[in-house]
Short mmCIF file of C-alpha atoms and ligand atoms in Angstrom, two decimals:
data_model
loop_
_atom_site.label_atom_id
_atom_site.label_comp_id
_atom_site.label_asym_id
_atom_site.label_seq_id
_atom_site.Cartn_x
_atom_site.Cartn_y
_atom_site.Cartn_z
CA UNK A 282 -12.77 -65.14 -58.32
CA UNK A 283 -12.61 -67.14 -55.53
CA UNK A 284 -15.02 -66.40 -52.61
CA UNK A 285 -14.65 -65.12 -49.06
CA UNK A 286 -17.14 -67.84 -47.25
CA UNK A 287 -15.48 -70.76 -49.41
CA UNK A 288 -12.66 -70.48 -46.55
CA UNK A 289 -14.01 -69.00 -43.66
CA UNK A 290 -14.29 -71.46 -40.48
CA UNK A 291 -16.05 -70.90 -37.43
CA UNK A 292 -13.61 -72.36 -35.03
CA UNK A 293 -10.25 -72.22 -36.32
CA UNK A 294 -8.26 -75.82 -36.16
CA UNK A 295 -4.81 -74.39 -35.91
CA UNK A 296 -1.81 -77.06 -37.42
CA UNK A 297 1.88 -76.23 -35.55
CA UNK A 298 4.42 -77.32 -37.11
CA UNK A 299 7.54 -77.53 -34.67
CA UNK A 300 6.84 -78.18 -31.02
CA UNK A 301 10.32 -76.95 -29.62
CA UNK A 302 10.47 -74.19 -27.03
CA UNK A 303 8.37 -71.55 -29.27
CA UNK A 304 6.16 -74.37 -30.61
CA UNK A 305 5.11 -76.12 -27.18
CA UNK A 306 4.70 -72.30 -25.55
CA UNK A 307 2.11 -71.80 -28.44
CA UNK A 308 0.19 -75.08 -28.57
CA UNK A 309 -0.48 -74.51 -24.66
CA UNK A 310 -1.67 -71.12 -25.17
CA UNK A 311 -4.38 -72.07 -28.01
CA UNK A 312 -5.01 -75.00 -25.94
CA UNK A 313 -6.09 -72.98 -22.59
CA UNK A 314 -6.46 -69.56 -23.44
CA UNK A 315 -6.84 -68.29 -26.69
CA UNK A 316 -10.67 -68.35 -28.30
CA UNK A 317 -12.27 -69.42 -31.19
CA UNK A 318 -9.14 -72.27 -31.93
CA UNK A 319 -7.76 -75.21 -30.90
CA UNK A 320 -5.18 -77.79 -31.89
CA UNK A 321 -5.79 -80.46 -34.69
CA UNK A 322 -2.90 -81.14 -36.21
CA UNK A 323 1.33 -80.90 -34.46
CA UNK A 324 4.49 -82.24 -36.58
CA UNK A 325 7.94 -81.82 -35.56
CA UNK A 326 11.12 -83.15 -37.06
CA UNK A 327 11.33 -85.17 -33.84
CA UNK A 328 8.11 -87.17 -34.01
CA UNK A 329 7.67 -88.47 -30.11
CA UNK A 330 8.07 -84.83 -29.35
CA UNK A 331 5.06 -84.22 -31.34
CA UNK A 332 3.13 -87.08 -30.50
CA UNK A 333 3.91 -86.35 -26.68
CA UNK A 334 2.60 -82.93 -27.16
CA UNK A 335 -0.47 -84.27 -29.15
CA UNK A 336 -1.13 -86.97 -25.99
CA UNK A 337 -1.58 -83.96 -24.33
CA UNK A 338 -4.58 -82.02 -25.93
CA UNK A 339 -7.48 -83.43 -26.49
CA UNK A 340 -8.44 -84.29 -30.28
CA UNK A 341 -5.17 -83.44 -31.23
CA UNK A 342 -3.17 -85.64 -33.70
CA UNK A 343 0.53 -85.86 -35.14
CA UNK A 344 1.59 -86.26 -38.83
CA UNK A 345 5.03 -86.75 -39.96
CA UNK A 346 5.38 -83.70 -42.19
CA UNK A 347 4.98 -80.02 -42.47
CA UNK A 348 3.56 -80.55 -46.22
CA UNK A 349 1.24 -83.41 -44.56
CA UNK A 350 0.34 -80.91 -42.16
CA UNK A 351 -0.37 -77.71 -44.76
CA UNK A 352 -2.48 -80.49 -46.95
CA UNK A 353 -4.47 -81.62 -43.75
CA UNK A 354 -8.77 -81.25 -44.04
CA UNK A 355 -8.67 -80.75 -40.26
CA UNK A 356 -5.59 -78.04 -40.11
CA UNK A 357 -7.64 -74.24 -41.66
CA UNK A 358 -4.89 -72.38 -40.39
CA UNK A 359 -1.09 -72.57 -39.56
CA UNK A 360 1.41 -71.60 -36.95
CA UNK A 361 5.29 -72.56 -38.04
CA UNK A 362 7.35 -72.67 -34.97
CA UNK A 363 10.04 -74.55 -36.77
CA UNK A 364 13.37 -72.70 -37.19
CA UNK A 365 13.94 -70.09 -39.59
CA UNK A 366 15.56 -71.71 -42.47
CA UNK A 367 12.33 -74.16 -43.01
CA UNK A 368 10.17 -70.75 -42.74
CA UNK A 369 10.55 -69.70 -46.54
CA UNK A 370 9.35 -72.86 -47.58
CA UNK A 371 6.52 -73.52 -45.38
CA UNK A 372 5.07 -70.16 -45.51
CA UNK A 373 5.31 -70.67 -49.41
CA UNK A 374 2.96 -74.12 -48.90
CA UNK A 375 0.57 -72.51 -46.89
CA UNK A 376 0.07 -69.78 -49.10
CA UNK A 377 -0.34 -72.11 -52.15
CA UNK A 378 -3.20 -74.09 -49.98
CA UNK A 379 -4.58 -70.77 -49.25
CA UNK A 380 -3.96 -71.02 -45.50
CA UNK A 381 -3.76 -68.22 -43.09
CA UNK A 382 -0.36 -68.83 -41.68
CA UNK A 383 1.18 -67.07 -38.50
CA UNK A 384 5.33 -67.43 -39.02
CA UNK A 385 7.38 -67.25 -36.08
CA UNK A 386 10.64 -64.58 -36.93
CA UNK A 387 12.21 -64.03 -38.84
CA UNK A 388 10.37 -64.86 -41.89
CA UNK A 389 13.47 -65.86 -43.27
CA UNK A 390 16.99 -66.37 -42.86
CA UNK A 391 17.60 -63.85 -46.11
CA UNK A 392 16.43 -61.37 -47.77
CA UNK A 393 15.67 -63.58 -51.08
CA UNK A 394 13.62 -66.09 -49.35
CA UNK A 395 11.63 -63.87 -47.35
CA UNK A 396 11.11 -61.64 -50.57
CA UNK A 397 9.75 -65.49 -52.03
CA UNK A 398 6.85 -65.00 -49.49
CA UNK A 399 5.94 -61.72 -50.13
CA UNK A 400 5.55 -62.79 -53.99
CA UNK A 401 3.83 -66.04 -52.96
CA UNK A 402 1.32 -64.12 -51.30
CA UNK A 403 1.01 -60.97 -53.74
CA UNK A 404 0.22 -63.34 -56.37
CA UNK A 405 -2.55 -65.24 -54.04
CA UNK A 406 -3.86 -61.81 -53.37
CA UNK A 407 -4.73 -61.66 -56.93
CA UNK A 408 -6.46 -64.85 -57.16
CA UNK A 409 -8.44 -64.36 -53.84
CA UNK A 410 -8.05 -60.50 -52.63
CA UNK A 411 -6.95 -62.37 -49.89
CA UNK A 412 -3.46 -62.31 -47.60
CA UNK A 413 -2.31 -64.85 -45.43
CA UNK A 414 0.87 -63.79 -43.56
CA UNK A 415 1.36 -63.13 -40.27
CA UNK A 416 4.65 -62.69 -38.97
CA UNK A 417 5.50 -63.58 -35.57
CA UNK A 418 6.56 -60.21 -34.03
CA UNK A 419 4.65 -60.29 -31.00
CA UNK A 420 6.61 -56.84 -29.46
CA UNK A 421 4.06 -55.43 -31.40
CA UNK A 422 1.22 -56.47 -29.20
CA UNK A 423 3.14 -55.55 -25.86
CA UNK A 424 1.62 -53.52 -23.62
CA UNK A 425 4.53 -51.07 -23.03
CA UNK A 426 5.55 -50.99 -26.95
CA UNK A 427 1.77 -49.74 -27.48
CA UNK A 428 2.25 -47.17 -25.14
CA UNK A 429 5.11 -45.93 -26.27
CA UNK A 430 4.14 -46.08 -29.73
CA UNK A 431 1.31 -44.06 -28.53
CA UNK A 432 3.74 -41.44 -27.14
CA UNK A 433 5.56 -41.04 -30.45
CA UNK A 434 2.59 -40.86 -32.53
CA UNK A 435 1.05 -38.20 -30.70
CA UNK A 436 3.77 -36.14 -30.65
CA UNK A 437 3.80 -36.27 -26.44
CA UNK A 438 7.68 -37.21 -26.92
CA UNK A 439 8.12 -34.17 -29.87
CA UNK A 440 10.90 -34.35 -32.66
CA UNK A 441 12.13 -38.30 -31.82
CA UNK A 442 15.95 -38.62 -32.53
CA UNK A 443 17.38 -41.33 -31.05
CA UNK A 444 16.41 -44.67 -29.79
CA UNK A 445 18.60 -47.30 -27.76
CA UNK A 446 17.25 -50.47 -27.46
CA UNK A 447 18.88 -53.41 -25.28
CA UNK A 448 18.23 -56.88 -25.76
CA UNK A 449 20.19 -59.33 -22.98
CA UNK A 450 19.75 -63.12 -22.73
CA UNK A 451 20.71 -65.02 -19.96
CA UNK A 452 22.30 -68.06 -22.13
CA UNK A 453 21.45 -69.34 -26.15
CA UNK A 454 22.27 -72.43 -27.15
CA UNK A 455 25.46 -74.18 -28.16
CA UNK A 456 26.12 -72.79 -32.04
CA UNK A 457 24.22 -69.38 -31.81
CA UNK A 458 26.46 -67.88 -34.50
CA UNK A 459 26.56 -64.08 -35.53
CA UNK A 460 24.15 -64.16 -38.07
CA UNK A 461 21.65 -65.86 -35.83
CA UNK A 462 22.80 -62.48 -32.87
CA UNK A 463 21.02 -60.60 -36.58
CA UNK A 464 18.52 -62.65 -37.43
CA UNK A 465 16.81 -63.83 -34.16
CA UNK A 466 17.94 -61.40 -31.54
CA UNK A 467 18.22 -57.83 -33.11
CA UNK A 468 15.55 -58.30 -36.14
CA UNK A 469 12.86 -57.80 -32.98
CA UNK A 470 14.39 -54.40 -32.61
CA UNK A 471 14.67 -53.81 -36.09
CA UNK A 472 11.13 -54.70 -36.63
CA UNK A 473 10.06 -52.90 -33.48
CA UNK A 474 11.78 -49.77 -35.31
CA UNK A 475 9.97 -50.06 -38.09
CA UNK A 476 6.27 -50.24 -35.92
CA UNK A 477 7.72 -47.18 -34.01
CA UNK A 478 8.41 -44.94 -36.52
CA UNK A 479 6.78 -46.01 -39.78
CA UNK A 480 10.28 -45.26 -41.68
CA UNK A 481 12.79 -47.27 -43.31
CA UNK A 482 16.22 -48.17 -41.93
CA UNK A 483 18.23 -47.01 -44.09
CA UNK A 484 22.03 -48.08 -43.10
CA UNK A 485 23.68 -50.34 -40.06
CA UNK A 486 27.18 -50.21 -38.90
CA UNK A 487 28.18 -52.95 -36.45
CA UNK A 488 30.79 -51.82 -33.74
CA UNK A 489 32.74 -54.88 -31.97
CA UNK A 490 33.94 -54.89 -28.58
CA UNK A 491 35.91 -57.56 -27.01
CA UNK A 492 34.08 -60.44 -26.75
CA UNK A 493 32.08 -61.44 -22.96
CA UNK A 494 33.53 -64.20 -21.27
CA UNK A 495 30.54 -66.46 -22.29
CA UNK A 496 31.28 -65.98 -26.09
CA UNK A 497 31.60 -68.99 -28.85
CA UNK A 498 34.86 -69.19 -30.22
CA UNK A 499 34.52 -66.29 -33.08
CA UNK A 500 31.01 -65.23 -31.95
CA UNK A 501 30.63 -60.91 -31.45
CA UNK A 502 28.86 -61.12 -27.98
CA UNK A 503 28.33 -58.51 -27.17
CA UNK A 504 27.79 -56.63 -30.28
CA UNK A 505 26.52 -53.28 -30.90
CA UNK A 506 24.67 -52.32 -33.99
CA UNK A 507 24.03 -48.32 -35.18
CA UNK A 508 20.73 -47.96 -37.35
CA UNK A 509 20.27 -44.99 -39.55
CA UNK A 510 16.53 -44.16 -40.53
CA UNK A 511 15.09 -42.45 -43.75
CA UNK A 512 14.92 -38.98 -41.83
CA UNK A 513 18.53 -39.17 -39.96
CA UNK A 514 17.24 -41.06 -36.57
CA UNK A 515 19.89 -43.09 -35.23
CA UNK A 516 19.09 -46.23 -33.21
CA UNK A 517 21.80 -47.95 -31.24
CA UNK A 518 20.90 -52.08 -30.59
CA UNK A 519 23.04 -53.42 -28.00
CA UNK A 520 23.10 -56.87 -27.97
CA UNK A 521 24.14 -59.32 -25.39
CA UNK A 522 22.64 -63.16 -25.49
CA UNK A 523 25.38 -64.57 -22.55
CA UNK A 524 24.88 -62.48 -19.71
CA UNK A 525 24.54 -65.40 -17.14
CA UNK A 526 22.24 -62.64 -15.63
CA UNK A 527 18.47 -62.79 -16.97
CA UNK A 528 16.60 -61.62 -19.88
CA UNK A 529 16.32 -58.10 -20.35
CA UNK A 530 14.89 -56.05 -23.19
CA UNK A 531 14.74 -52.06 -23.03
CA UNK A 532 13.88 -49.16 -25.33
CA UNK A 533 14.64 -45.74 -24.51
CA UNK A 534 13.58 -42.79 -26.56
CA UNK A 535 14.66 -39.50 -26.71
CA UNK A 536 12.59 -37.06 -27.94
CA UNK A 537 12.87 -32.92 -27.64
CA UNK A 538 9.53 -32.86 -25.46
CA UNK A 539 10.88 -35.81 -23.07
CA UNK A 540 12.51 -39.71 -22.88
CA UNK A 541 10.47 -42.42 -22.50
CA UNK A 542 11.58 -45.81 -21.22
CA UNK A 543 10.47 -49.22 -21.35
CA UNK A 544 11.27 -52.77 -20.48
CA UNK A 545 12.16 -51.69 -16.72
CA UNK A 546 9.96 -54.08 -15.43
CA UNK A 547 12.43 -55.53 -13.49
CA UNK A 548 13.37 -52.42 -11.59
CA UNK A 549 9.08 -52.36 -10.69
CA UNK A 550 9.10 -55.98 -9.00
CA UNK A 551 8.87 -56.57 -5.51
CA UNK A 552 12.25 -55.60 -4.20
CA UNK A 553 13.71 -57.28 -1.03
CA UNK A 554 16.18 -57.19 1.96
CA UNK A 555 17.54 -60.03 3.37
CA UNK A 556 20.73 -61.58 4.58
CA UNK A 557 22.81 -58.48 4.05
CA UNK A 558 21.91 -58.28 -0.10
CA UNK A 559 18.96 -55.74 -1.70
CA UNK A 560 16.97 -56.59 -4.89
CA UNK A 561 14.63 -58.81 -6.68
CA UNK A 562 14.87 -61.43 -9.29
CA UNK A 563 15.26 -61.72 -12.82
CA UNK A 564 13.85 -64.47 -15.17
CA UNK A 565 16.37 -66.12 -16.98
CA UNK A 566 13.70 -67.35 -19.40
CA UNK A 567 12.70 -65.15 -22.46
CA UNK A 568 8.91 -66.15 -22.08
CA UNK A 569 7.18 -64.69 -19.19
CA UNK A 570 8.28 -61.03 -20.20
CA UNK A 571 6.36 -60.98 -23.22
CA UNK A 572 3.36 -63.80 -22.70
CA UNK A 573 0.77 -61.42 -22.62
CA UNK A 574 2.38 -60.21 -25.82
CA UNK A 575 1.93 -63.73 -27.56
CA UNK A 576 -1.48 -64.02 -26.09
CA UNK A 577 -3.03 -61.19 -27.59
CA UNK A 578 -0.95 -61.83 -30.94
CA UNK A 579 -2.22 -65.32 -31.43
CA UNK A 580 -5.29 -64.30 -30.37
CA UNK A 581 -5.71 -61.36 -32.53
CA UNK A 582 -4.35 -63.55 -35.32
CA UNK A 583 -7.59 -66.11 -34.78
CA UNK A 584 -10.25 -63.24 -34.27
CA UNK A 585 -8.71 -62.28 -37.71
CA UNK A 586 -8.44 -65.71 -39.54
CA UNK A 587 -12.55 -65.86 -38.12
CA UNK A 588 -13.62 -62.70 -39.98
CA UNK A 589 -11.54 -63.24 -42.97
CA UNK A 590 -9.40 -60.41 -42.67
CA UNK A 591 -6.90 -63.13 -41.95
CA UNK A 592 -4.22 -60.76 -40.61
CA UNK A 593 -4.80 -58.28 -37.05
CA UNK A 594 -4.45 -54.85 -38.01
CA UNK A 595 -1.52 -54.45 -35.45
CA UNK A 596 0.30 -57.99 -37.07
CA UNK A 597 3.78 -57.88 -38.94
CA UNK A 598 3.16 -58.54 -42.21
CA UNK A 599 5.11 -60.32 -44.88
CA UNK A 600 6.13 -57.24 -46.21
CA UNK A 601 7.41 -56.09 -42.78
CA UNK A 602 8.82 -59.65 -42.49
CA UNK A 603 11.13 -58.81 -45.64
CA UNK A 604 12.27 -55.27 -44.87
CA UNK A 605 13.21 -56.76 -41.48
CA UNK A 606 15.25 -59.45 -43.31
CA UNK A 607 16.30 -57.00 -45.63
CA UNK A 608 18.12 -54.92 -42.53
CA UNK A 609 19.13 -58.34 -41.10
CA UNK A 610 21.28 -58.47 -44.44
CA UNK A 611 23.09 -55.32 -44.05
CA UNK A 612 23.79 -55.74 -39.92
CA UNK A 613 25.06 -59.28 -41.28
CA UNK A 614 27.90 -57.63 -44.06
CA UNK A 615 28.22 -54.80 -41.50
CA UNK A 616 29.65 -57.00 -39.33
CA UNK A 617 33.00 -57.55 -41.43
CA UNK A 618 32.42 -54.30 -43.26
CA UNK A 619 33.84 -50.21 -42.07
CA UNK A 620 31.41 -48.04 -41.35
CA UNK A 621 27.54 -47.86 -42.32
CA UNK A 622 26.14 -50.61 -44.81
CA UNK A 623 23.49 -49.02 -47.11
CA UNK A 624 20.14 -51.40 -46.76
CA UNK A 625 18.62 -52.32 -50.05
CA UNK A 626 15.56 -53.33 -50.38
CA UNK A 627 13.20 -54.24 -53.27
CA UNK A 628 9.91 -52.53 -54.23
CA UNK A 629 6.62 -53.50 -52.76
CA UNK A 630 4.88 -56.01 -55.68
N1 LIG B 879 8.77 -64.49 -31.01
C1 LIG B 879 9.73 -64.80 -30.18
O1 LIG B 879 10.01 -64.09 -29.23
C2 LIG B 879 10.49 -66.07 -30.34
C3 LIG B 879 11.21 -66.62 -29.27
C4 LIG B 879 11.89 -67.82 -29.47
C5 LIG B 879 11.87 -68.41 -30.71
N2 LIG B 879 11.18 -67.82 -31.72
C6 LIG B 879 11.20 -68.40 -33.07
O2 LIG B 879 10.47 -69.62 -33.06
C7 LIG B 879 11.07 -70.54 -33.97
C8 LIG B 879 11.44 -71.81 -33.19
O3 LIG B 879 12.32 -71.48 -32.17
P1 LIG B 879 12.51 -72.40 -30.86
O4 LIG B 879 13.26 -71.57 -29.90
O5 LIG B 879 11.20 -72.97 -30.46
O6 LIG B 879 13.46 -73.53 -31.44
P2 LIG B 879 13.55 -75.05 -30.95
O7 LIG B 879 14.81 -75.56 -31.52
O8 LIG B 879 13.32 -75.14 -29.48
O9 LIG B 879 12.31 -75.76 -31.68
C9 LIG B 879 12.25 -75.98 -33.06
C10 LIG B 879 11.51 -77.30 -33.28
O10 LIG B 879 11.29 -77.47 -34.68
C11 LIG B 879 11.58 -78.83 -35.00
N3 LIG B 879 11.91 -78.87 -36.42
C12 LIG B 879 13.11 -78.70 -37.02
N4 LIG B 879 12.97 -78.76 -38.35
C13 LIG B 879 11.66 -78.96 -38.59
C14 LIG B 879 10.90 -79.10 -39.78
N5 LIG B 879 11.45 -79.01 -40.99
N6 LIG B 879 9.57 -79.31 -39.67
C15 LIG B 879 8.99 -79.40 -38.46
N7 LIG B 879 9.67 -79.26 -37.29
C16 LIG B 879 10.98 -79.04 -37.39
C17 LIG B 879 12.72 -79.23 -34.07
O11 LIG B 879 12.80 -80.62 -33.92
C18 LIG B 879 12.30 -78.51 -32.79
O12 LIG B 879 11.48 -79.31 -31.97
C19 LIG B 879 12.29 -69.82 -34.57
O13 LIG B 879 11.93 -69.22 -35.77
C20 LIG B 879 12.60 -68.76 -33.54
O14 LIG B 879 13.26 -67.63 -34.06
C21 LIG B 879 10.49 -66.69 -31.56
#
């Protein structure tokens, strides 16, 4: 059996592997903020993007691989900020070097490859009654999501029976297809479902309206997705990534004691008058809405690789990685599909 202490650092060098939008956000958090870890190791496909982001922190160097990267003596734990489709694999390496590793979402692009990790890991667990996964699904350590959770769990909100969620970007990049609407907008509801009400999904229909002005040729934006849960909760995810108007995310719950609602932060700004128009401002930038969420994630992530627990008690884990991708699956076929696609997913190993 393999041994606790062999692995346990006592500050965490922290290897990123993609320095893009996510990436860069994340090596200038555990360069400034977050305790116990800093930077040793960057890679990106693009290497003067790493090696400008390494010239940047001190003692911080650039190697031209993720597998160079996973292998590294100075890297103890990873963060993979590269897109979803390398995820499968570099989780798997991680794992295999016996790495904690905190994986941006999804975990995968499907439902196979993110089931990969979960074996990958089950069968490290064996070896070292260890885990390593983290998944990147940093709702989970939002202030307002906590206190909402909170509300459900008590009871405050009574019998909970539906929940719409809104998620609302200003712009995505050129070639954000359908499947990427599923996999990288509305798996953050899906998972936030999930860490609400501890119960499967169960089924997803997808209803279409016409298409925004802002739409790719072909792409559903918006698009509307009905969830059905284990015990007959419905969950309506509207989803709308072209606005042109600002990022927005909302969750309203109904309960039979009372509605909560959250995400209305931009209703509690500072509003103004002046020049004959009334209001505030809205970020069109995902990040500041939920940077004290990715704080205390990556943060709880490191206070967790330090004790050897490796993953924060409130952390996405693979498994919740996979049942995410799992729904992803059945929004995806829903989308060309009548009425209510069943979700299957595997057993727990
Ligand atoms: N948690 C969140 O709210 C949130 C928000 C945005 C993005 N993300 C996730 O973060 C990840 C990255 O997204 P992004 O917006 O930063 O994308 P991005 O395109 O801005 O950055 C990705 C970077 O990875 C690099 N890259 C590509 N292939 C690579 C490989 N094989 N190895 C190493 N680097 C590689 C690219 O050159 C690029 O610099 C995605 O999984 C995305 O879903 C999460």
């Amino acid at each position: 059996m393999e041994t606790i202490e062999q692995y346990l650092p006592r500050e965490v060098r922290v290897g990123v592997i993609g320095v893009g939008l996510m990436g860069a956000d994340h090596v200038a958090r555990l360069a400034s903020r977050i305790k116990g870890a800093r930077v040793s190791v960057v890679t990106d496909y693009l290497r003067e993007k790493a090696q400008e982001m390494a010239d940047g922190v001190p003692g911080c160097r650039v190697v031209d691989t993720a597998e160079e990267l996973i292998a590294a003596k100075d890297v103890d734990a990873v963060l993979i900020a590269s897109p979803g489709t390398f995820h499968r694999d570099q989780a798997i390496a991680c794992i295999a070097a016996r790495k904690p590793v905190l994986c941006e979402k999804p975990l995968a692009m499907n439902p196979e490859d993110a089931y990969a990790v979960v074996q990958a890991e089950a069968e490290a667990q064996k070896a070292t009654g260890r885990r390593f996964v983290s998944v990147g699904f940093m709702r989970r350590f939002d202030a307002e999501y906590a206190e909402l959770k909170d509300a459900i769990d008590s009871g405050e909100l009574g019998q909970v029976s539906v929940i719409n969620c809104k998620h609302r970007n200003a712009t995505t990049h050129p070639g954000f297809v359908d499947s990427m609407m599923v996999y990288d907008s509305a798996v953050h509801e899906i998972d936030a479902i999930h860490y609400f009400l501890d119960e499967a999904i169960t089924e997803v229909q997808a209803v279409l309206p016409l298409p925004g002005p802002r739409a790719a040729e072909g792409q559903h934006d918006p698009m509307l997705l009905l969830l059905r849960t284990s015990s007959g909760r419905i969950v309506t995810d509207e989803l709308y990534v072209n606005t042109d108007s600002g990022y927005e995310v909302r969750t309203e719950v109904l309960g039979s004691a009372g509605i909560a609602t959250i995400g209305m932060g931009i209703t509690r700004v500072t509003t103004q008058m002046a020049g004959g128009t009334w209001g505030g401002t809205v970020p069109f930038d995902y990040r500041p809405r939920f940077a004290a969420a990715y704080d205390a994630e990556v943060q709880a992530w490191i206070t967790a690789v330090l004790d050897g627990s490796n993953i924060a008690l409130r952390s996405a884990t693979a498994w919740d990685g996979y049942l995410a991708a799992a729904t992803c699956e059945a929004a995806e076929q829903a989308l060309t599909t009548p009425g209510f696609v069943p979700v299957t997913a595997r057993p727990r190993p």
